[in-house]
CSV table of C-alpha atoms and ligand atoms in Angstrom, one decimal:
chain,number,residue,atom,x,y,z
A,1,MET,CA,-24.5,-5.3,16.0
A,2,ILE,CA,-22.5,-5.1,12.1
A,3,ASN,CA,-23.7,-6.7,9.1
A,4,ILE,CA,-20.6,-8.7,7.8
A,5,GLU,CA,-22.3,-9.1,4.8
A,6,ASP,CA,-23.0,-5.4,4.6
A,7,TYR,CA,-19.2,-5.0,4.4
A,8,GLY,CA,-19.6,-7.7,1.1
A,9,PHE,CA,-18.6,-11.5,2.9
A,10,GLU,CA,-19.8,-13.6,0.7
A,11,TYR,CA,-18.5,-16.7,2.1
A,12,LYS,CA,-21.4,-17.6,4.2
A,13,ASP,CA,-21.7,-20.8,2.4
A,14,VAL,CA,-18.1,-22.2,3.3
A,15,ILE,CA,-17.5,-21.7,6.7
A,16,GLU,CA,-19.3,-23.4,10.1
A,17,ALA,CA,-21.7,-22.0,11.2
A,18,SER,CA,-19.8,-21.5,14.7
A,19,ASP,CA,-17.0,-19.8,12.7
A,20,ILE,CA,-16.6,-15.6,13.2
A,21,PRO,CA,-15.5,-14.2,9.6
A,22,ALA,CA,-14.3,-10.2,10.2
A,23,ARG,CA,-12.8,-8.2,7.8
A,24,ILE,CA,-9.4,-6.3,7.9
A,25,THR,CA,-10.0,-2.6,8.0
A,26,ALA,CA,-6.6,-1.8,8.8
A,27,VAL,CA,-3.0,-3.3,9.2
A,28,HIS,CA,-0.7,-1.6,11.8
A,29,LYS,CA,2.7,-2.5,12.3
A,30,GLU,CA,2.1,-5.3,14.6
A,31,ARG,CA,-2.5,-5.4,15.1
A,32,TYR,CA,-4.6,-5.3,12.7
A,33,THR,CA,-8.1,-3.5,13.3
A,34,MET,CA,-11.3,-5.6,11.8
A,35,VAL,CA,-15.4,-5.3,12.0
A,36,CYS,CA,-16.7,-8.5,13.2
A,37,LYS,CA,-20.5,-9.2,14.3
A,38,TYR,CA,-19.4,-7.8,17.2
A,39,GLY,CA,-18.7,-4.5,16.0
A,40,GLU,CA,-14.7,-2.9,15.3
A,41,ILE,CA,-12.1,-4.9,17.4
A,42,LYS,CA,-8.6,-5.6,17.0
A,43,GLY,CA,-6.8,-8.7,16.4
A,44,ILE,CA,-3.2,-10.3,15.8
A,45,LEU,CA,-2.3,-14.0,14.0
A,46,LYS,CA,-2.3,-16.4,15.8
A,47,SER,CA,1.3,-17.1,15.5
A,48,GLY,CA,1.7,-20.7,15.2
A,49,LEU,CA,-0.7,-21.0,12.5
A,50,TYR,CA,0.4,-18.4,10.0
A,51,PHE,CA,4.5,-18.3,10.6
A,52,ASN,CA,4.9,-22.2,9.8
A,53,GLY,CA,2.8,-20.4,6.3
A,54,SER,CA,3.3,-18.7,3.2
A,55,TYR,CA,3.4,-15.1,3.5
A,56,ALA,CA,1.2,-15.2,0.9
A,57,ASP,CA,-1.4,-15.9,3.7
A,58,PHE,CA,-0.9,-13.0,5.9
A,59,PRO,CA,-4.2,-11.0,6.0
A,60,ALA,CA,-3.9,-8.1,3.8
A,61,VAL,CA,-6.2,-4.6,3.8
A,62,GLY,CA,-9.7,-5.6,3.0
A,63,ASP,CA,-9.3,-9.8,3.6
A,64,PHE,CA,-12.3,-11.9,5.3
A,65,VAL,CA,-10.8,-13.8,8.2
A,66,LEU,CA,-11.8,-16.4,10.8
A,67,ILE,CA,-10.9,-15.2,14.4
A,68,ASN,CA,-11.6,-16.3,17.1
A,69,TYR,CA,-13.4,-13.6,18.8
A,70,ASN,CA,-11.9,-12.0,22.8
A,71,ASP,CA,-13.9,-9.7,24.2
A,72,LYS,CA,-11.4,-8.3,26.6
A,73,GLY,CA,-8.0,-8.3,24.0
A,74,ASP,CA,-7.1,-8.8,20.6
A,75,SER,CA,-8.7,-11.7,19.2
A,76,LEU,CA,-6.9,-14.5,17.4
A,77,ILE,CA,-6.9,-13.9,13.1
A,78,ILE,CA,-7.0,-18.2,12.5
A,79,LYS,CA,-7.6,-18.2,8.5
A,80,THR,CA,-7.4,-16.2,6.1
A,81,LEU,CA,-10.3,-16.9,3.5
A,82,PRO,CA,-9.5,-17.4,-0.4
A,83,ARG,CA,-9.5,-13.6,-2.0
A,84,LYS,CA,-11.3,-12.6,-5.2
A,85,SER,CA,-8.8,-9.7,-6.4
A,86,TYR,CA,-6.0,-8.8,-4.8
A,87,PHE,CA,-2.6,-7.1,-5.1
A,88,THR,CA,1.1,-8.6,-3.7
A,89,ARG,CA,3.7,-7.4,-3.4
A,90,SER,CA,6.1,-9.7,-5.2
A,91,ASN,CA,9.2,-11.0,-5.0
A,92,ASN,CA,11.4,-13.3,-7.3
A,93,PHE,CA,14.2,-13.4,-5.5
A,94,GLY,CA,14.5,-16.2,-2.8
A,95,LYS,CA,12.2,-18.0,0.3
A,96,LEU,CA,9.5,-14.9,1.1
A,97,GLY,CA,7.5,-15.5,-1.2
A,98,GLU,CA,4.6,-12.7,-2.0
A,99,GLN,CA,2.6,-10.9,0.2
A,100,ALA,CA,-0.9,-9.7,-0.3
A,101,ILE,CA,-1.4,-5.7,0.0
A,102,ALA,CA,-4.7,-5.2,-0.4
A,103,ALA,CA,-7.6,-7.6,-1.3
A,104,ASN,CA,-11.0,-8.4,-2.0
A,105,PHE,CA,-12.3,-5.5,-3.9
A,106,ASP,CA,-14.4,-4.5,-6.9
A,107,TYR,CA,-12.6,-1.7,-8.7
A,108,VAL,CA,-9.6,-0.2,-8.9
A,109,PHE,CA,-8.7,3.3,-9.4
A,110,ILE,CA,-6.2,4.2,-10.5
A,111,LEU,CA,-5.9,8.7,-9.8
A,112,MET,CA,-3.0,11.2,-11.7
A,113,SER,CA,-3.7,14.6,-10.6
A,114,LEU,CA,-3.5,17.3,-13.7
A,115,ASN,CA,-1.1,19.6,-12.2
A,116,LYS,CA,2.2,17.7,-12.0
A,117,ASP,CA,1.6,13.9,-11.9
A,118,PHE,CA,-0.3,12.8,-15.4
A,119,ASN,CA,2.2,10.6,-17.4
A,120,ILE,CA,0.4,8.6,-19.7
A,121,ALA,CA,3.1,5.9,-20.0
A,122,ARG,CA,2.9,5.1,-16.0
A,123,LEU,CA,-0.6,5.0,-16.9
A,124,GLU,CA,-0.5,2.1,-18.7
A,125,ARG,CA,2.1,0.2,-16.1
A,126,TYR,CA,-0.7,1.0,-13.9
A,127,MET,CA,-3.6,-0.3,-15.6
A,128,ALA,CA,-1.5,-3.5,-16.5
A,129,ILE,CA,-1.2,-4.0,-12.3
A,130,ALA,CA,-4.7,-3.6,-12.5
A,131,TRP,CA,-6.1,-5.9,-14.8
A,132,GLN,CA,-4.6,-7.8,-13.3
A,133,SER,CA,-5.6,-8.1,-9.6
A,134,GLY,CA,-8.8,-9.0,-10.7
A,135,GLY,CA,-11.1,-5.8,-10.4
A,136,ILE,CA,-11.9,-3.8,-12.4
A,137,PRO,CA,-9.9,-1.2,-13.6
A,138,GLY,CA,-11.3,3.0,-13.7
A,139,VAL,CA,-9.0,6.4,-14.3
A,140,ILE,CA,-9.9,9.2,-12.2
A,141,LEU,CA,-7.7,12.4,-13.5
A,142,THR,CA,-7.6,14.6,-9.9
A,143,LYS,CA,-7.2,18.1,-9.5
A,144,ALA,CA,-9.3,19.4,-12.7
A,145,ASP,CA,-9.4,22.7,-11.6
A,146,LEU,CA,-5.8,23.2,-11.7
A,147,CYS,CA,-5.8,22.4,-15.0
A,148,GLN,CA,-7.3,24.1,-18.1
A,149,ASP,CA,-8.1,21.6,-20.4
A,150,ALA,CA,-8.8,18.5,-18.6
A,151,GLU,CA,-10.8,17.5,-21.7
A,152,SER,CA,-7.8,16.9,-23.1
A,153,TYR,CA,-6.0,14.6,-21.0
A,154,VAL,CA,-9.5,13.2,-20.2
A,155,ALA,CA,-9.1,12.3,-24.3
A,156,GLU,CA,-5.9,11.4,-24.0
A,157,ALA,CA,-6.1,8.7,-20.8
A,158,GLU,CA,-9.2,7.3,-22.9
A,159,SER,CA,-7.3,6.3,-26.1
A,160,SER,CA,-4.5,4.4,-24.1
A,161,ALA,CA,-6.9,2.8,-21.8
A,162,PRO,CA,-10.1,1.6,-24.1
A,163,GLY,CA,-13.2,0.4,-22.5
A,164,VAL,CA,-11.8,1.8,-19.1
A,165,ASP,CA,-14.3,4.7,-17.4
A,166,VAL,CA,-12.2,7.8,-17.1
A,167,ILE,CA,-13.2,11.0,-14.8
A,168,SER,CA,-11.9,13.7,-14.5
A,169,VAL,CA,-12.8,15.6,-10.8
A,170,SER,CA,-11.9,18.2,-8.4
A,171,ALA,CA,-12.7,17.6,-4.7
A,172,LEU,CA,-12.7,22.0,-4.2
A,173,THR,CA,-15.3,22.8,-7.1
A,174,ARG,CA,-16.8,18.8,-6.7
A,175,ASP,CA,-17.3,18.3,-10.5
A,176,GLY,CA,-17.7,15.0,-11.1
A,177,ILE,CA,-18.0,13.7,-8.0
A,178,ASP,CA,-21.7,11.9,-9.1
A,179,ARG,CA,-20.0,10.4,-11.6
A,180,ILE,CA,-17.3,8.2,-9.6
A,181,LYS,CA,-20.3,7.4,-7.0
A,182,SER,CA,-22.5,6.2,-9.9
A,183,LEU,CA,-19.6,4.1,-10.2
A,184,LEU,CA,-19.6,2.6,-6.8
A,185,LYS,CA,-22.0,0.8,-5.3
A,186,PRO,CA,-22.6,-0.6,-1.5
A,187,ARG,CA,-21.0,-3.6,-0.1
A,188,LYS,CA,-18.8,-3.1,-3.2
A,189,THR,CA,-15.0,-2.3,-2.7
A,190,ALA,CA,-13.2,0.1,-4.4
A,191,ILE,CA,-8.6,0.8,-4.3
A,192,PHE,CA,-7.5,4.1,-4.8
A,193,LEU,CA,-3.8,4.2,-5.5
A,194,GLY,CA,-1.9,6.8,-6.9
A,195,SER,CA,1.3,8.5,-5.8
A,196,SER,CA,1.4,9.9,-2.3
A,197,GLY,CA,-0.2,13.8,-3.0
A,198,VAL,CA,-2.5,13.0,-5.9
A,199,GLY,CA,-5.7,14.0,-3.6
A,200,LYS,CA,-6.8,9.8,-2.6
A,201,SER,CA,-7.7,10.6,1.3
A,202,THR,CA,-9.2,14.4,-0.5
A,203,LEU,CA,-11.7,12.0,-2.5
A,204,ILE,CA,-12.5,9.7,-0.2
A,205,ASN,CA,-13.5,12.8,2.5
A,206,CYS,CA,-15.5,14.3,-0.6
A,207,ILE,CA,-17.5,10.9,-1.7
A,208,ALA,CA,-18.6,10.4,2.3
A,209,GLU,CA,-19.3,13.9,2.9
A,210,GLU,CA,-17.4,13.3,6.3
A,211,GLU,CA,-14.0,13.4,7.3
A,212,LEU,CA,-12.8,9.9,7.1
A,213,MET,CA,-9.1,10.5,6.2
A,214,LYS,CA,-6.7,12.9,7.1
A,215,THR,CA,-4.9,14.5,4.0
A,216,GLY,CA,-2.3,16.0,3.1
A,217,ASP,CA,-2.7,19.5,4.8
A,218,ILE,CA,-2.5,17.6,8.3
A,219,ARG,CA,-0.2,15.2,7.6
A,220,GLN,CA,2.6,17.9,7.4
A,221,GLU,CA,1.5,19.1,11.0
A,222,ASP,CA,2.1,15.2,12.1
A,223,SER,CA,5.2,14.0,10.4
A,224,LYS,CA,6.5,14.1,13.5
A,225,GLY,CA,6.2,10.7,14.5
A,226,ARG,CA,2.4,10.0,14.1
A,227,HIS,CA,2.8,7.5,11.0
A,228,THR,CA,-1.7,7.4,10.5
A,229,THR,CA,-1.3,8.1,6.8
A,230,THR,CA,1.2,5.9,6.5
A,231,TYR,CA,-1.4,2.8,6.8
A,232,ARG,CA,-4.0,1.4,4.1
A,233,GLN,CA,-7.1,1.3,5.3
A,234,LEU,CA,-10.8,0.7,4.2
A,235,ILE,CA,-13.3,3.0,5.3
A,236,MET,CA,-17.7,2.6,4.9
A,237,THR,CA,-19.6,5.3,3.7
A,238,LYS,CA,-23.1,5.9,5.0
A,239,GLU,CA,-24.1,4.7,2.3
A,240,LYS,CA,-22.5,1.4,2.4
A,241,PHE,CA,-19.7,1.9,-0.3
A,242,MET,CA,-16.1,0.9,1.1
A,243,ILE,CA,-13.2,2.7,-0.3
A,244,ILE,CA,-9.4,1.2,0.2
A,245,ASP,CA,-7.2,4.4,0.5
A,246,THR,CA,-3.5,3.4,0.3
A,247,PRO,CA,-0.6,6.3,1.3
A,248,GLY,CA,1.2,5.6,-2.0
A,249,MET,CA,1.7,3.5,-5.0
A,250,ARG,CA,5.6,3.9,-3.3
A,251,GLU,CA,4.9,2.6,0.2
A,252,ILE,CA,2.5,-0.1,-1.1
A,253,GLY,CA,4.8,-1.7,-3.2
A,254,LEU,CA,3.2,-1.3,-6.8
A,255,TRP,CA,5.5,2.0,-7.5
A,256,ASP,CA,7.7,2.3,-10.6
A,257,ALA,CA,10.3,0.3,-9.7
A,258,MET,CA,13.0,3.0,-11.7
A,259,GLU,CA,11.0,6.0,-10.2
A,260,GLY,CA,12.2,4.0,-6.9
A,261,LEU,CA,15.0,3.2,-7.9
A,262,SER,CA,16.3,6.8,-8.1
A,263,GLU,CA,14.4,7.7,-5.2
A,264,ALA,CA,16.1,4.5,-3.1
A,265,PHE,CA,19.6,5.1,-4.1
A,266,LEU,CA,20.4,9.0,-5.8
A,267,ASP,CA,22.5,9.8,-2.8
A,268,ILE,CA,24.6,7.2,-3.7
A,269,SER,CA,25.1,7.4,-7.5
A,270,ALA,CA,25.9,11.1,-7.1
A,271,LEU,CA,28.5,10.2,-5.3
A,272,GLU,CA,29.9,7.5,-6.9
A,273,LYS,CA,29.8,10.5,-10.1
A,274,SER,CA,31.2,12.9,-7.9
A,275,CYS,CA,34.9,10.9,-7.5
A,276,ARG,CA,37.9,11.5,-9.0
A,277,PHE,CA,38.0,8.1,-10.6
A,278,SER,CA,35.5,7.4,-12.8
A,279,ASP,CA,36.2,3.8,-11.9
A,280,CYS,CA,36.7,4.2,-8.5
A,281,THR,CA,36.3,1.3,-6.5
A,282,HIS,CA,35.3,3.0,-2.8
A,283,THR,CA,37.7,1.4,-1.1
A,284,LYS,CA,41.7,3.4,-1.4
A,285,GLU,CA,41.4,6.0,-4.5
A,286,PRO,CA,42.2,9.5,-3.4
A,287,GLY,CA,39.4,12.2,-4.2
A,288,CYS,CA,36.8,9.0,-3.2
A,289,ALA,CA,33.8,10.9,-2.8
A,290,ILE,CA,32.8,8.0,-0.9
A,291,ILE,CA,34.5,7.1,1.7
A,292,GLU,CA,34.8,11.2,1.7
A,293,ALA,CA,31.2,11.0,3.0
A,294,LEU,CA,31.4,7.8,5.1
A,295,GLU,CA,34.1,10.1,7.0
A,296,ASN,CA,32.1,13.1,7.0
A,297,GLY,CA,29.6,10.9,8.3
A,298,SER,CA,26.8,12.6,5.1
A,299,LEU,CA,26.1,8.3,4.4
A,300,SER,CA,25.8,6.3,6.8
A,301,PRO,CA,27.6,2.9,6.6
A,302,ASP,CA,24.7,0.9,7.0
A,303,ARG,CA,23.2,2.4,3.6
A,304,TRP,CA,26.2,1.9,2.0
A,305,LYS,CA,26.5,-1.8,3.4
A,306,ASN,CA,23.3,-2.1,1.8
A,307,TYR,CA,24.0,-1.1,-1.2
A,308,GLN,CA,27.2,-3.0,-1.6
A,309,LYS,CA,25.2,-5.9,-0.9
A,310,LEU,CA,22.6,-5.7,-2.8
A,311,LYS,CA,24.8,-4.9,-5.8
A,312,ASN,CA,26.9,-8.2,-5.2
A,313,GLU,CA,23.7,-10.1,-5.5
A,314,ASN,CA,24.1,-10.1,-8.9
A,315,LEU,CA,20.7,-8.9,-10.0
A,316,ARG,CA,21.1,-7.9,-13.2
A,317,SER,CA,18.6,-5.3,-13.8
A,318,GLU,CA,18.7,-2.8,-11.0
A,319,ASP,CA,15.0,-1.7,-10.7
A,320,LYS,CA,15.1,-5.2,-8.5
A,321,MET,CA,17.9,-4.3,-6.4
A,322,ALA,CA,15.0,-1.6,-4.5
A,323,TYR,CA,12.4,-4.3,-4.6
A,324,LEU,CA,14.3,-6.3,-3.1
A,325,ARG,CA,15.8,-4.0,-0.4
A,326,MET,CA,12.9,-2.7,0.2
A,327,TRP,CA,10.9,-6.1,0.5
A,328,ARG,CA,13.4,-7.4,3.0
A,329,GLU,CA,13.2,-4.1,5.4
A,330,LYS,CA,9.2,-4.7,5.3
A,331,ILE,CA,9.7,-8.1,6.2
A,332,ARG,CA,12.6,-7.9,9.0
A,333,THR,CA,9.9,-5.2,10.8
A,334,MET,CA,6.9,-6.9,10.3
A,335,GLU,CA,8.7,-10.2,11.7
A,336,LYS,CA,9.6,-8.8,14.6
A,337,SER,CA,6.7,-7.1,15.3
A,338,GLN,CA,4.5,-9.9,15.1
A,339,ARG,CA,6.4,-12.0,17.3
A,340,HIS,CA,6.5,-9.4,19.7
A,341,ALA,CA,2.6,-8.0,19.7
A,342,TYR,CA,2.5,-12.3,20.4
A,343,LYS,CA,4.7,-12.7,22.9
A,344,ASN,CA,3.0,-9.4,24.8
A,345,ARG,CA,-0.8,-10.4,23.6
A,346,ASN,CA,-1.7,-11.5,27.6
A,347,LYS,CA,0.0,-8.0,29.1
A,348,ARG,CA,-2.5,-5.9,27.3
B,1,LIG,N1,-6.6,22.3,-6.1
B,1,LIG,C1,-6.6,21.3,-5.7
B,1,LIG,N2,-6.4,20.1,-4.1
B,1,LIG,C2,-6.7,19.2,-4.1
B,1,LIG,C3,-7.8,19.2,-4.9
B,1,LIG,N3,-7.1,17.7,-3.8
B,1,LIG,C4,-6.5,17.4,-3.0
B,1,LIG,N4,-5.6,19.0,-3.4
B,1,LIG,C5,-4.7,18.7,-1.9
B,1,LIG,O1,-3.5,17.8,-2.4
B,1,LIG,C6,-2.9,17.6,-1.5
B,1,LIG,C7,-2.6,16.6,-1.2
B,1,LIG,O2,-4.4,15.0,-0.6
B,1,LIG,P1,-4.3,14.2,-0.4
B,1,LIG,O3,-5.8,14.1,-0.5
B,1,LIG,O4,-3.5,14.2,1.2
B,1,LIG,O5,-3.7,12.8,-1.5
B,1,LIG,P2,-3.2,11.3,-1.0
B,1,LIG,O6,-1.3,11.5,-0.8
B,1,LIG,O7,-2.9,11.1,-2.2
B,1,LIG,O8,-4.5,11.3,-0.4
B,1,LIG,C8,-3.5,18.2,-0.3
B,1,LIG,O9,-3.0,19.4,-0.2
B,1,LIG,C9,-5.4,18.4,-0.9
B,1,LIG,O10,-5.9,19.6,-0.4
B,1,LIG,C10,-8.1,18.8,-5.3
B,1,LIG,O11,-9.5,19.0,-6.4
B,1,LIG,N5,-8.4,20.7,-6.6
B,2,LIG,MG1,-3.5,10.1,1.3
């Protein structure tokens, strides 16, 4: 038996005695992994309830939900309970609304590595996101072993994030691990945010003192299709600290929009720059690099269409384009797989 209160459940007074609460520990494409009093289980959304509602109610990792328990297969998730903190991917462009991507954390740690990743302007933006979320922010500067003067970076981060704990840490030497552990508490949840590769999963393993997460070294090996590292998940340590690991700022939609834009359309803007005419419309001009790339297959027609469509939406700032594009793709796959899972639920 699992005690859901060890997972931070504090809503006992607001649910019925017959209700079964669960906490979402991982969100997969079509299913959710959860813990409830019966242990770790899988579930899917009760379709009629969720698909007529708002995307904001779709469960995120860390959410507390009510379920119809099924001991023979997927349980049905029937309600998302109110969140005390959350991150959303917001979308200002229409009907989709916003969707939570992680919920009910007590602390938000922004991770940056001390080799190449340190960037004070980005830290300030992440801090703004962290303060808005409802969690208590902290900063972890990782890979201190690769840096000559970690202390000066700590001082710089402290001055730009006043009142916030800034800890430098090395998973290699374990310097700083105890300080991080002193900020965690049993039954409380922390979320680790930071670019892919900064050492989030490695640090979680270090804190947990067991291999709970796959880390970068392993990811390269299974890059062929097993997407284990792309999920957000909530882990529980032996000391009952919970940590939500995220694959990266970009993957969860909290990425720097400008970075994201250049990543999303770098190929196309490079092509546009190499057209013979600077005002090329990419329709019929000689020496058009876009037409050539479409013909030789190095640019896919879908990608080009997508880019044009977004341009035509007349969004003023370019970073919104990349944001919107990613959002729509995610929603589309999510809806499709949810429907599929619902249709096939009795066949499992
Ligand atoms: N030198 C050094 N390397 C580290 C440290 N922490 C993580 N790494 C390495 O950084 C890479 C990415 O780590 P990972 O935990 O997967 O990053 P994540 O994507 O943020 O989860 C791996 O190769 C780790 O071995 C550290 O403290 N020092
Ligand atoms: Mg990781």
